[in-house]
Amino acid sequence: MQTRNLINNEWIDGPRGERLAVVDPATDSAIAEVPSCGPAEVARAVDAAAGAFPAWRARPAQERSGPLRRLFELMMREEDRLARLMTLEQGKPLAEARGEIRYGASFVEWGAEEAKRVYGETIPASAASKRILVLRQPLGVVAAITPWNFPCAMITRKIAPALAAGCTVVVKPAEQTPLSALALGELCLEAGFPPGVVNIVTGEPEAIGGAIFADARVRAVSFTGSTEVGRILMRLAAPNITRLSLELGGQAPFIVFEDADLDAAVAGLVASKFRNAGQTCICANRVYVQRSVRDAVLGKLREAVAALKVGPGDEEGVAIGPLIDDDAVAKVERHIADAHERGGRIVAGGEVFRPRDGLARRFVAPTIIDGLTPDMLCAREETFGPVVPIAAFDAEEEALALANGSPFGLAAYFYTRDASRLIRVAEALEFGVVGANDGAPSSAQAPFGGVKHSGFGREGGRHSLDEYTALKYVSCGVA
Ligand code: ADP
């Protein structure tokens, strides 16, 4: 297991041997220590990335594509090992961890292909004596600050398009899940990225974040995390006008219309809600069901939820692992208690427990709360746990008003078999990602990202390279 940091293709220790502990969320026991780096290591990493940039950007696209392609192949070769490491430090069920490695690798594969298509344009000029060329050029050194809920995919989603575009990168993974990032670093070395192209620094977020934004050579920062930290980063970005891409919190509505395929809707809801124990920014957070099918949906949902096994992620058949830490548990308990106090009826689950001796009290039974109202915490904040609050609605406009009545705008879902309604509702939802009869909309080809307090910038698809490139036009006088 790699526990050191990667700078300039060398493995380094932190300052004066300072370390951060990494903990298995299922047992609360320490599994490793990683360096607690600070401004000095960030400066070294940026030096390395800045030094590597001219040669990396100058490579023909095919030659930038090569190491990305090899990284994809290595991730697939190492899928099982990477997945086990992820389950150990993050807690998600092994099958999901394997899925994340494949999903994370798909961005690298896609980046390897798209590296060959960083096209510019020519634009017809207004004078016969002129030509306008548009160049699409890499920004330079970019930083990726990533969260713990997808320890691999949130990194590859950022670095693959950045590297494809010709940028060099400094990655700061979440302090809870640095081991998956460092394992990816080992594969980057094996894949043949030149020294300085990929650097990984672990440590205290404020010290590293501050140093990243203070360095004018860092031309862009791509961040996934909370809206609260997103605001801090916007302030940090001001002095150097650092370009930002922010994928922040969500509060996803999930609407089931009476004309929906109810079995498909419930399957989609379970997929969206319970993946990663409800700890994803696109998890369904509030469910609106048309009144005429409310009882039917509730019945099917209770049945589906009863089949979900809760336990440590490495145990056979487990669908819901532990929450990441005690703060996460406290938040979920607060949301359940608040919903109950405001008149919600807990129709399944509701407990936080320890499945057996030796495990931490971090496991939440999949919970259904009937009677969701807009004043409840779970209708306003991201719950980040396996809790489904449900409200009934009567008309389409009412469902849309409820769905859009949130400052967040990342993902929204709805189920209908009416083709006109599908288009109408998809257009009216104020969100960056819409799952229309689809509970799992993420893919490497599509431009993922939010609006409103969920941030800006897109990851995935050809638009993801826009975050790491600048357009330059050249107006040429022709005699
Ligand atoms: P979450 O709520 O998912 O833990 P956070 O927004 O707290 O999300 O963290 C997401 C990432 O941002 C992590 O890598 C974390 O270390 C980092 N981070 C948190 N605070 C700061 C900060 N002030 N400056 C830079 N990075 C930060």
Short mmCIF file of C-alpha atoms and ligand atoms in Angstrom, two decimals:
data_model
loop_
_atom_site.label_atom_id
_atom_site.label_comp_id
_atom_site.label_asym_id
_atom_site.label_seq_id
_atom_site.Cartn_x
_atom_site.Cartn_y
_atom_site.Cartn_z
CA MET A 1 0.00 0.00 0.00
CA GLN A 2 1.50 3.33 -1.08
CA THR A 3 1.34 5.93 1.70
CA ARG A 4 3.76 8.57 0.47
CA ASN A 5 3.07 11.55 -1.79
CA LEU A 6 3.94 11.81 -5.47
CA ILE A 7 5.95 14.81 -6.66
CA ASN A 8 7.92 14.83 -9.89
CA ASN A 9 7.56 11.02 -10.13
CA GLU A 10 9.22 10.57 -6.75
CA TRP A 11 7.61 9.33 -3.56
CA ILE A 12 8.14 11.79 -0.73
CA ASP A 13 7.36 12.02 2.98
CA GLY A 14 5.70 14.98 4.64
CA PRO A 15 7.41 17.79 6.53
CA ARG A 16 9.24 16.53 9.63
CA GLY A 17 7.48 13.22 9.20
CA GLU A 18 4.06 14.64 10.12
CA ARG A 19 1.27 12.19 9.27
CA LEU A 20 -2.50 12.02 8.95
CA ALA A 21 -4.27 8.85 10.08
CA VAL A 22 -6.55 6.98 7.67
CA VAL A 23 -9.41 5.12 9.32
CA ASP A 24 -11.65 2.23 8.25
CA PRO A 25 -15.14 3.74 8.67
CA ALA A 26 -16.68 0.30 9.34
CA THR A 27 -14.54 -0.39 12.40
CA ASP A 28 -13.13 3.04 13.25
CA SER A 29 -9.66 1.49 13.39
CA ALA A 30 -6.57 3.11 11.89
CA ILE A 31 -5.34 1.45 8.69
CA ALA A 32 -2.50 3.71 7.54
CA GLU A 33 -0.87 7.09 7.83
CA VAL A 34 -0.11 9.51 5.01
CA PRO A 35 2.00 12.68 4.95
CA SER A 36 0.51 15.87 6.29
CA CYS A 37 1.94 18.21 3.71
CA GLY A 38 1.77 21.97 3.64
CA PRO A 39 2.77 24.99 1.56
CA ALA A 40 6.37 23.79 1.00
CA GLU A 41 5.25 20.53 -0.63
CA VAL A 42 2.58 22.32 -2.66
CA ALA A 43 5.31 24.66 -3.96
CA ARG A 44 7.43 21.63 -4.92
CA ALA A 45 4.48 20.02 -6.65
CA VAL A 46 3.64 23.21 -8.57
CA ASP A 47 7.34 23.63 -9.49
CA ALA A 48 7.31 20.09 -10.88
CA ALA A 49 4.02 20.59 -12.74
CA ALA A 50 5.12 23.95 -14.14
CA GLY A 51 8.44 22.44 -15.24
CA ALA A 52 6.69 19.55 -16.98
CA PHE A 53 4.05 21.67 -18.73
CA PRO A 54 5.96 22.94 -21.83
CA ALA A 55 7.01 19.47 -22.95
CA TRP A 56 3.68 17.85 -22.11
CA ARG A 57 1.61 20.42 -24.02
CA ALA A 58 4.01 20.23 -26.95
CA ARG A 59 3.55 16.48 -27.34
CA PRO A 60 1.56 15.43 -30.35
CA ALA A 61 -1.93 14.44 -29.22
CA GLN A 62 -1.27 10.76 -29.92
CA GLU A 63 1.62 10.85 -27.48
CA ARG A 64 -0.46 12.45 -24.73
CA SER A 65 -3.10 9.87 -25.39
CA GLY A 66 -0.67 6.94 -24.92
CA PRO A 67 -0.10 7.15 -21.14
CA LEU A 68 -3.81 7.85 -20.58
CA ARG A 69 -4.70 4.72 -22.52
CA ARG A 70 -2.17 2.72 -20.49
CA LEU A 71 -3.55 4.15 -17.25
CA PHE A 72 -7.03 3.00 -18.27
CA GLU A 73 -5.73 -0.51 -18.98
CA LEU A 74 -3.83 -0.64 -15.68
CA MET A 75 -6.91 0.45 -13.74
CA MET A 76 -8.89 -2.34 -15.35
CA ARG A 77 -6.10 -4.83 -14.61
CA GLU A 78 -5.97 -3.69 -10.99
CA GLU A 79 -9.73 -3.33 -10.54
CA ASP A 80 -10.02 -5.81 -7.70
CA ARG A 81 -7.08 -4.49 -5.68
CA LEU A 82 -8.15 -0.85 -6.11
CA ALA A 83 -11.74 -1.72 -5.17
CA ARG A 84 -10.68 -3.52 -1.98
CA LEU A 85 -8.54 -0.57 -0.96
CA MET A 86 -11.45 1.79 -1.60
CA THR A 87 -13.86 -0.29 0.48
CA LEU A 88 -11.31 -0.36 3.28
CA GLU A 89 -10.92 3.42 3.52
CA GLN A 90 -14.34 4.58 2.31
CA GLY A 91 -16.71 1.81 3.39
CA LYS A 92 -18.80 1.30 0.24
CA PRO A 93 -19.80 -2.26 -0.71
CA LEU A 94 -17.16 -4.05 -2.76
CA ALA A 95 -19.42 -4.41 -5.80
CA GLU A 96 -19.93 -0.64 -5.81
CA ALA A 97 -16.22 -0.04 -5.36
CA ARG A 98 -15.53 -2.23 -8.40
CA GLY A 99 -18.16 -0.26 -10.28
CA GLU A 100 -16.45 2.98 -9.29
CA ILE A 101 -13.07 1.77 -10.54
CA ARG A 102 -14.63 0.91 -13.91
CA TYR A 103 -16.53 4.20 -13.96
CA GLY A 104 -13.38 6.13 -12.96
CA ALA A 105 -11.38 4.30 -15.63
CA SER A 106 -13.99 5.15 -18.27
CA PHE A 107 -13.07 8.86 -17.90
CA VAL A 108 -9.42 7.98 -18.49
CA GLU A 109 -10.30 5.94 -21.56
CA TRP A 110 -12.48 8.74 -22.83
CA GLY A 111 -9.71 11.29 -22.14
CA ALA A 112 -7.24 9.14 -24.10
CA GLU A 113 -9.58 9.32 -27.07
CA GLU A 114 -10.55 12.98 -26.74
CA ALA A 115 -6.91 14.06 -26.45
CA LYS A 116 -6.85 13.59 -30.23
CA ARG A 117 -9.77 15.95 -30.80
CA VAL A 118 -8.86 19.22 -29.11
CA TYR A 119 -9.99 21.09 -32.22
CA GLY A 120 -9.82 24.82 -32.89
CA GLU A 121 -11.82 26.67 -35.57
CA THR A 122 -11.55 29.11 -38.41
CA ILE A 123 -14.14 31.88 -38.57
CA PRO A 124 -15.08 33.80 -41.73
CA ALA A 125 -13.82 37.36 -41.21
CA SER A 126 -15.65 40.57 -42.06
CA ALA A 127 -12.92 41.80 -44.40
CA ALA A 128 -11.47 40.10 -47.45
CA SER A 129 -8.02 40.94 -46.16
CA LYS A 130 -8.41 39.02 -42.90
CA ARG A 131 -8.58 35.46 -41.60
CA ILE A 132 -9.59 34.49 -38.07
CA LEU A 133 -8.10 31.38 -36.48
CA VAL A 134 -9.27 30.11 -33.08
CA LEU A 135 -6.73 28.13 -31.07
CA ARG A 136 -7.75 26.02 -28.09
CA GLN A 137 -4.79 25.91 -25.74
CA PRO A 138 -4.13 24.22 -22.39
CA LEU A 139 -4.23 26.52 -19.34
CA GLY A 140 -1.05 25.25 -17.68
CA VAL A 141 -0.84 23.83 -14.16
CA VAL A 142 -4.25 22.93 -12.74
CA ALA A 143 -5.23 21.58 -9.34
CA ALA A 144 -7.91 19.06 -8.43
CA ILE A 145 -9.43 19.09 -4.94
CA THR A 146 -11.58 16.03 -4.45
CA PRO A 147 -14.01 14.55 -1.89
CA TRP A 148 -14.13 11.19 -0.11
CA ASN A 149 -17.39 9.81 -1.49
CA PHE A 150 -15.86 8.75 -4.82
CA PRO A 151 -12.15 8.42 -3.97
CA CYS A 152 -11.15 7.33 -7.49
CA ALA A 153 -13.71 8.66 -9.96
CA MET A 154 -13.68 12.24 -8.68
CA ILE A 155 -9.97 12.33 -9.44
CA THR A 156 -10.05 10.72 -12.87
CA ARG A 157 -13.01 12.87 -13.89
CA LYS A 158 -10.78 15.90 -13.37
CA ILE A 159 -7.31 14.76 -14.35
CA ALA A 160 -8.24 12.82 -17.50
CA PRO A 161 -9.60 15.84 -19.42
CA ALA A 162 -6.89 18.09 -17.95
CA LEU A 163 -4.10 15.79 -19.11
CA ALA A 164 -5.82 15.21 -22.44
CA ALA A 165 -5.95 18.97 -22.98
CA GLY A 166 -2.20 19.27 -22.27
CA CYS A 167 -2.30 20.58 -18.69
CA THR A 168 -0.25 19.20 -15.83
CA VAL A 169 -1.92 18.50 -12.48
CA VAL A 170 -1.59 18.70 -8.73
CA VAL A 171 -4.16 16.56 -6.92
CA LYS A 172 -5.27 17.07 -3.33
CA PRO A 173 -7.47 14.12 -2.36
CA ALA A 174 -9.81 14.15 0.64
CA GLU A 175 -8.05 13.45 3.93
CA GLN A 176 -10.44 10.54 4.62
CA THR A 177 -9.55 8.66 1.41
CA PRO A 178 -5.97 9.37 0.29
CA LEU A 179 -4.98 5.74 -0.28
CA SER A 180 -7.07 5.30 -3.44
CA ALA A 181 -5.50 8.48 -4.82
CA LEU A 182 -1.96 7.30 -4.05
CA ALA A 183 -2.69 3.89 -5.60
CA LEU A 184 -3.79 5.75 -8.72
CA GLY A 185 -0.49 7.65 -8.55
CA GLU A 186 1.41 4.36 -8.65
CA LEU A 187 -0.46 3.42 -11.79
CA CYS A 188 0.29 6.85 -13.32
CA LEU A 189 4.00 6.10 -12.83
CA GLU A 190 3.62 2.69 -14.43
CA ALA A 191 1.59 4.20 -17.28
CA GLY A 192 4.58 6.37 -18.20
CA PHE A 193 3.54 9.95 -17.48
CA PRO A 194 6.74 12.06 -17.47
CA PRO A 195 7.96 13.51 -14.14
CA GLY A 196 5.82 16.41 -12.90
CA VAL A 197 2.79 15.74 -15.10
CA VAL A 198 0.79 14.16 -12.25
CA ASN A 199 1.49 15.12 -8.62
CA ILE A 200 -0.45 14.12 -5.50
CA VAL A 201 -0.24 15.95 -2.19
CA THR A 202 -2.09 14.94 1.00
CA GLY A 203 -2.58 16.99 4.15
CA GLU A 204 -4.61 19.60 5.95
CA PRO A 205 -7.08 21.17 3.52
CA GLU A 206 -6.69 24.81 4.56
CA ALA A 207 -2.89 24.78 4.33
CA ILE A 208 -2.83 23.03 0.97
CA GLY A 209 -5.78 24.97 -0.44
CA GLY A 210 -4.26 28.27 0.63
CA ALA A 211 -0.93 27.44 -1.02
CA ILE A 212 -2.58 26.30 -4.23
CA PHE A 213 -4.56 29.50 -4.70
CA ALA A 214 -1.66 31.72 -3.61
CA ASP A 215 0.48 30.38 -6.46
CA ALA A 216 -0.28 32.32 -9.63
CA ARG A 217 1.13 29.47 -11.72
CA VAL A 218 -1.94 27.39 -10.83
CA ARG A 219 -4.28 28.55 -13.56
CA ALA A 220 -7.40 26.62 -12.60
CA VAL A 221 -8.80 24.63 -9.72
CA SER A 222 -11.44 21.98 -10.17
CA PHE A 223 -13.23 21.23 -6.93
CA THR A 224 -15.89 18.74 -5.89
CA GLY A 225 -17.26 19.10 -2.38
CA SER A 226 -19.60 21.11 -0.24
CA THR A 227 -21.19 24.42 -1.22
CA GLU A 228 -19.75 25.91 1.97
CA VAL A 229 -16.16 25.10 0.95
CA GLY A 230 -16.98 26.14 -2.63
CA ARG A 231 -17.69 29.64 -1.33
CA ILE A 232 -14.37 29.68 0.55
CA LEU A 233 -12.55 28.68 -2.63
CA MET A 234 -14.27 31.44 -4.62
CA ARG A 235 -12.82 33.94 -2.16
CA LEU A 236 -9.39 32.28 -2.31
CA ALA A 237 -9.55 32.43 -6.12
CA ALA A 238 -10.05 36.20 -6.20
CA PRO A 239 -6.46 37.49 -5.80
CA ASN A 240 -5.04 35.51 -8.74
CA ILE A 241 -8.32 35.34 -10.70
CA THR A 242 -7.85 31.56 -10.59
CA ARG A 243 -10.28 29.85 -12.88
CA LEU A 244 -12.72 27.61 -11.03
CA SER A 245 -14.89 24.64 -11.73
CA LEU A 246 -17.13 23.85 -8.76
CA GLU A 247 -19.21 20.73 -8.41
CA LEU A 248 -20.99 21.39 -5.14
CA GLY A 249 -23.83 19.99 -3.06
CA GLY A 250 -27.16 18.80 -4.39
CA GLN A 251 -30.68 18.31 -3.08
CA ALA A 252 -32.14 16.08 -5.76
CA PRO A 253 -35.91 15.80 -6.18
CA PHE A 254 -37.30 12.51 -7.50
CA ILE A 255 -40.79 12.79 -9.02
CA VAL A 256 -43.03 9.84 -9.82
CA PHE A 257 -46.00 10.73 -12.04
CA GLU A 258 -49.10 8.57 -12.05
CA ASP A 259 -48.43 7.47 -15.65
CA ALA A 260 -44.98 6.08 -14.75
CA ASP A 261 -43.87 2.46 -14.83
CA LEU A 262 -43.96 2.18 -11.05
CA ASP A 263 -41.62 -0.82 -10.84
CA ALA A 264 -39.03 1.01 -12.92
CA ALA A 265 -39.51 4.16 -10.82
CA VAL A 266 -38.94 2.31 -7.55
CA ALA A 267 -35.91 0.48 -8.97
CA GLY A 268 -34.52 3.84 -10.15
CA LEU A 269 -35.18 5.40 -6.77
CA VAL A 270 -33.42 2.60 -4.91
CA ALA A 271 -30.44 2.86 -7.29
CA SER A 272 -30.24 6.62 -6.92
CA LYS A 273 -30.91 6.81 -3.19
CA PHE A 274 -29.00 3.94 -1.63
CA ARG A 275 -25.82 3.85 -3.68
CA ASN A 276 -22.89 4.63 -1.41
CA ALA A 277 -25.28 4.57 1.59
CA GLY A 278 -26.87 7.73 0.22
CA GLN A 279 -23.60 9.63 0.24
CA THR A 280 -23.57 11.01 -3.31
CA CYS A 281 -24.27 14.55 -4.42
CA ILE A 282 -26.84 13.30 -6.94
CA CYS A 283 -28.73 11.02 -4.53
CA ALA A 284 -32.48 11.45 -4.57
CA ASN A 285 -33.03 13.51 -1.43
CA ARG A 286 -36.78 14.25 -1.57
CA VAL A 287 -39.39 12.18 -3.32
CA TYR A 288 -42.64 13.53 -4.75
CA VAL A 289 -45.25 10.96 -5.79
CA GLN A 290 -48.54 11.77 -7.49
CA ARG A 291 -51.32 11.09 -5.00
CA SER A 292 -53.15 8.41 -6.98
CA VAL A 293 -50.05 6.14 -6.98
CA ARG A 294 -48.62 7.12 -3.62
CA ASP A 295 -49.71 3.99 -1.73
CA ALA A 296 -48.58 1.70 -4.55
CA VAL A 297 -45.14 3.35 -4.68
CA LEU A 298 -44.77 3.29 -0.92
CA GLY A 299 -45.65 -0.42 -0.82
CA LYS A 300 -43.14 -1.33 -3.53
CA LEU A 301 -40.48 0.84 -1.92
CA ARG A 302 -40.93 -0.80 1.49
CA GLU A 303 -40.55 -4.18 -0.13
CA ALA A 304 -37.40 -3.13 -2.01
CA VAL A 305 -35.85 -1.55 1.08
CA ALA A 306 -36.50 -4.62 3.24
CA ALA A 307 -34.21 -6.58 0.90
CA LEU A 308 -31.22 -4.25 1.38
CA LYS A 309 -28.59 -5.76 3.66
CA VAL A 310 -26.66 -3.33 5.85
CA GLY A 311 -23.12 -4.21 6.95
CA PRO A 312 -19.41 -3.76 6.28
CA GLY A 313 -18.62 -3.24 2.62
CA ASP A 314 -16.43 -6.32 2.28
CA GLU A 315 -19.17 -8.69 3.43
CA GLU A 316 -21.00 -10.75 0.82
CA GLY A 317 -24.41 -9.41 -0.20
CA VAL A 318 -24.11 -6.06 1.60
CA ALA A 319 -25.93 -3.23 -0.18
CA ILE A 320 -25.43 -0.45 2.36
CA GLY A 321 -22.12 0.11 4.11
CA PRO A 322 -21.21 2.43 6.98
CA LEU A 323 -21.37 6.21 6.80
CA ILE A 324 -17.97 7.86 6.48
CA ASP A 325 -17.65 9.22 10.05
CA ASP A 326 -19.47 10.20 13.24
CA ASP A 327 -20.34 13.69 11.92
CA ALA A 328 -22.13 12.09 9.00
CA VAL A 329 -24.07 9.85 11.38
CA ALA A 330 -25.01 12.82 13.56
CA LYS A 331 -26.34 14.72 10.53
CA VAL A 332 -28.51 11.82 9.40
CA GLU A 333 -29.86 11.35 12.93
CA ARG A 334 -30.64 15.07 13.03
CA HIS A 335 -32.57 14.86 9.75
CA ILE A 336 -34.60 11.84 10.91
CA ALA A 337 -35.41 13.39 14.31
CA ASP A 338 -36.35 16.72 12.71
CA ALA A 339 -38.67 15.04 10.18
CA HIS A 340 -40.31 13.09 13.00
CA GLU A 341 -40.81 16.24 15.11
CA ARG A 342 -42.38 18.04 12.16
CA GLY A 343 -44.98 15.34 11.67
CA GLY A 344 -43.20 12.85 9.39
CA ARG A 345 -44.06 9.18 9.87
CA ILE A 346 -41.12 6.76 9.84
CA VAL A 347 -42.44 3.77 7.92
CA ALA A 348 -39.16 1.85 7.64
CA GLY A 349 -35.76 1.97 9.35
CA GLY A 350 -34.86 5.03 11.38
CA GLU A 351 -32.13 3.40 13.45
CA VAL A 352 -28.39 3.89 13.64
CA PHE A 353 -26.71 0.73 14.83
CA ARG A 354 -23.66 -1.48 15.12
CA PRO A 355 -24.31 -4.67 13.08
CA ARG A 356 -22.03 -6.73 15.36
CA ASP A 357 -19.18 -6.48 17.85
CA GLY A 358 -16.03 -5.01 16.38
CA LEU A 359 -17.94 -2.65 14.08
CA ALA A 360 -18.53 1.04 14.68
CA ARG A 361 -21.94 2.64 15.29
CA ARG A 362 -21.94 4.06 11.77
CA PHE A 363 -24.62 1.95 10.08
CA VAL A 364 -28.03 3.41 9.23
CA ALA A 365 -31.01 1.20 8.43
CA PRO A 366 -32.57 2.25 5.12
CA THR A 367 -35.24 4.69 6.21
CA ILE A 368 -38.52 5.81 4.64
CA ILE A 369 -40.31 8.88 6.00
CA ASP A 370 -43.84 9.57 4.83
CA GLY A 371 -45.29 13.07 5.04
CA LEU A 372 -42.32 15.17 3.86
CA THR A 373 -42.96 18.92 4.19
CA PRO A 374 -40.87 21.77 2.75
CA ASP A 375 -39.82 23.02 6.19
CA MET A 376 -38.05 19.75 7.11
CA LEU A 377 -34.25 19.69 7.12
CA CYS A 378 -34.28 16.76 4.70
CA ALA A 379 -36.23 18.91 2.20
CA ARG A 380 -33.71 21.73 2.45
CA GLU A 381 -30.25 20.23 3.07
CA GLU A 382 -28.34 17.33 1.60
CA THR A 383 -28.93 14.38 3.96
CA PHE A 384 -26.01 12.22 2.74
CA GLY A 385 -27.51 9.07 4.20
CA PRO A 386 -29.95 6.26 3.32
CA VAL A 387 -33.12 8.21 4.07
CA VAL A 388 -36.07 8.61 1.67
CA PRO A 389 -38.62 11.29 2.61
CA ILE A 390 -41.81 11.19 0.56
CA ALA A 391 -44.58 13.71 -0.13
CA ALA A 392 -47.69 13.37 -2.28
CA PHE A 393 -48.61 15.95 -4.94
CA ASP A 394 -51.63 16.49 -7.17
CA ALA A 395 -50.59 18.41 -10.30
CA GLU A 396 -47.52 18.58 -12.54
CA GLU A 397 -47.03 22.31 -11.82
CA GLU A 398 -47.06 21.62 -8.11
CA ALA A 399 -44.38 18.94 -8.46
CA LEU A 400 -42.23 21.29 -10.55
CA ALA A 401 -42.60 24.12 -8.03
CA LEU A 402 -41.57 21.79 -5.21
CA ALA A 403 -38.65 20.39 -7.20
CA ASN A 404 -37.34 23.79 -8.24
CA GLY A 405 -37.95 25.36 -4.84
CA SER A 406 -34.40 24.74 -3.68
CA PRO A 407 -31.24 26.80 -3.96
CA PHE A 408 -29.48 23.67 -5.25
CA GLY A 409 -29.53 22.57 -8.87
CA LEU A 410 -27.40 19.50 -9.47
CA ALA A 411 -29.53 16.45 -10.30
CA ALA A 412 -33.27 15.82 -10.59
CA TYR A 413 -35.19 12.69 -11.55
CA PHE A 414 -38.67 11.96 -12.80
CA TYR A 415 -40.57 8.98 -14.12
CA THR A 416 -43.34 9.21 -16.71
CA ARG A 417 -44.49 7.32 -19.80
CA ASP A 418 -46.01 10.42 -21.39
CA ALA A 419 -43.66 11.63 -24.14
CA SER A 420 -44.83 15.26 -24.04
CA ARG A 421 -44.56 15.40 -20.28
CA LEU A 422 -41.05 13.97 -20.50
CA ILE A 423 -39.90 16.87 -22.67
CA ARG A 424 -41.93 19.49 -20.78
CA VAL A 425 -40.70 18.51 -17.33
CA ALA A 426 -37.09 17.95 -18.43
CA GLU A 427 -37.04 21.48 -19.87
CA ALA A 428 -38.63 23.05 -16.78
CA LEU A 429 -36.36 21.47 -14.13
CA GLU A 430 -33.67 23.93 -12.98
CA PHE A 431 -30.90 21.37 -12.65
CA GLY A 432 -27.74 20.47 -14.55
CA VAL A 433 -28.43 16.74 -14.72
CA VAL A 434 -31.88 15.24 -15.28
CA GLY A 435 -32.64 11.53 -15.08
CA ALA A 436 -35.84 11.05 -17.08
CA ASN A 437 -36.83 7.44 -16.41
CA ASP A 438 -33.22 6.95 -15.35
CA GLY A 439 -31.96 6.61 -11.77
CA ALA A 440 -28.27 6.47 -12.72
CA PRO A 441 -27.56 9.26 -15.22
CA SER A 442 -23.78 9.67 -14.78
CA SER A 443 -21.48 8.64 -17.62
CA ALA A 444 -18.12 9.61 -19.03
CA GLN A 445 -19.71 10.96 -22.22
CA ALA A 446 -22.11 13.44 -20.63
CA PRO A 447 -21.42 16.96 -19.27
CA PHE A 448 -22.05 16.53 -15.54
CA GLY A 449 -22.45 19.63 -13.36
CA GLY A 450 -24.87 21.94 -11.63
CA VAL A 451 -26.56 25.32 -11.63
CA LYS A 452 -27.44 27.69 -8.75
CA HIS A 453 -25.76 26.74 -5.45
CA SER A 454 -24.62 23.43 -6.95
CA GLY A 455 -21.86 25.27 -8.78
CA PHE A 456 -20.61 25.61 -12.35
CA GLY A 457 -18.33 23.85 -14.76
CA ARG A 458 -18.87 20.50 -16.45
CA GLU A 459 -17.13 17.15 -16.10
CA GLY A 460 -17.39 14.40 -18.67
CA GLY A 461 -17.99 14.60 -22.39
CA ARG A 462 -16.31 16.93 -24.84
CA HIS A 463 -17.29 20.01 -22.79
CA SER A 464 -15.05 18.85 -19.92
CA LEU A 465 -11.97 19.99 -21.85
CA ASP A 466 -13.32 23.55 -21.86
CA GLU A 467 -12.49 23.72 -18.13
CA TYR A 468 -8.80 23.20 -18.91
CA THR A 469 -8.38 25.14 -22.14
CA ALA A 470 -8.52 28.79 -23.14
CA LEU A 471 -9.60 30.02 -26.54
CA LYS A 472 -7.25 32.38 -28.32
CA TYR A 473 -8.13 33.96 -31.61
CA VAL A 474 -5.61 35.11 -34.09
CA SER A 475 -6.77 37.75 -36.50
CA CYS A 476 -4.47 37.51 -39.54
CA GLY A 477 -4.05 40.24 -42.11
CA VAL A 478 -3.62 38.71 -45.55
CA ALA A 479 -2.11 40.81 -48.34
P1 ADP B 1 -17.34 16.98 2.21
O1 ADP B 1 -18.45 17.68 2.92
O2 ADP B 1 -17.76 16.10 1.09
O3 ADP B 1 -16.30 16.38 3.11
P2 ADP B 1 -15.68 19.24 1.75
O4 ADP B 1 -16.15 20.37 0.91
O5 ADP B 1 -15.49 19.48 3.19
O6 ADP B 1 -16.69 18.10 1.39
O7 ADP B 1 -14.33 18.64 1.19
C1 ADP B 1 -14.09 18.36 -0.16
C2 ADP B 1 -12.62 18.55 -0.44
O8 ADP B 1 -12.27 19.90 -0.17
C3 ADP B 1 -11.70 17.70 0.43
O9 ADP B 1 -10.57 17.33 -0.33
C4 ADP B 1 -11.30 18.66 1.53
O10 ADP B 1 -10.08 18.33 2.13
C5 ADP B 1 -11.19 19.94 0.74
N1 ADP B 1 -11.28 21.18 1.53
C6 ADP B 1 -12.05 21.41 2.61
N2 ADP B 1 -11.85 22.66 3.07
C7 ADP B 1 -10.92 23.24 2.27
C8 ADP B 1 -10.28 24.53 2.21
N3 ADP B 1 -10.55 25.48 3.07
N4 ADP B 1 -9.38 24.73 1.22
C9 ADP B 1 -9.10 23.78 0.32
N5 ADP B 1 -9.67 22.56 0.31
C10 ADP B 1 -10.57 22.28 1.27
#
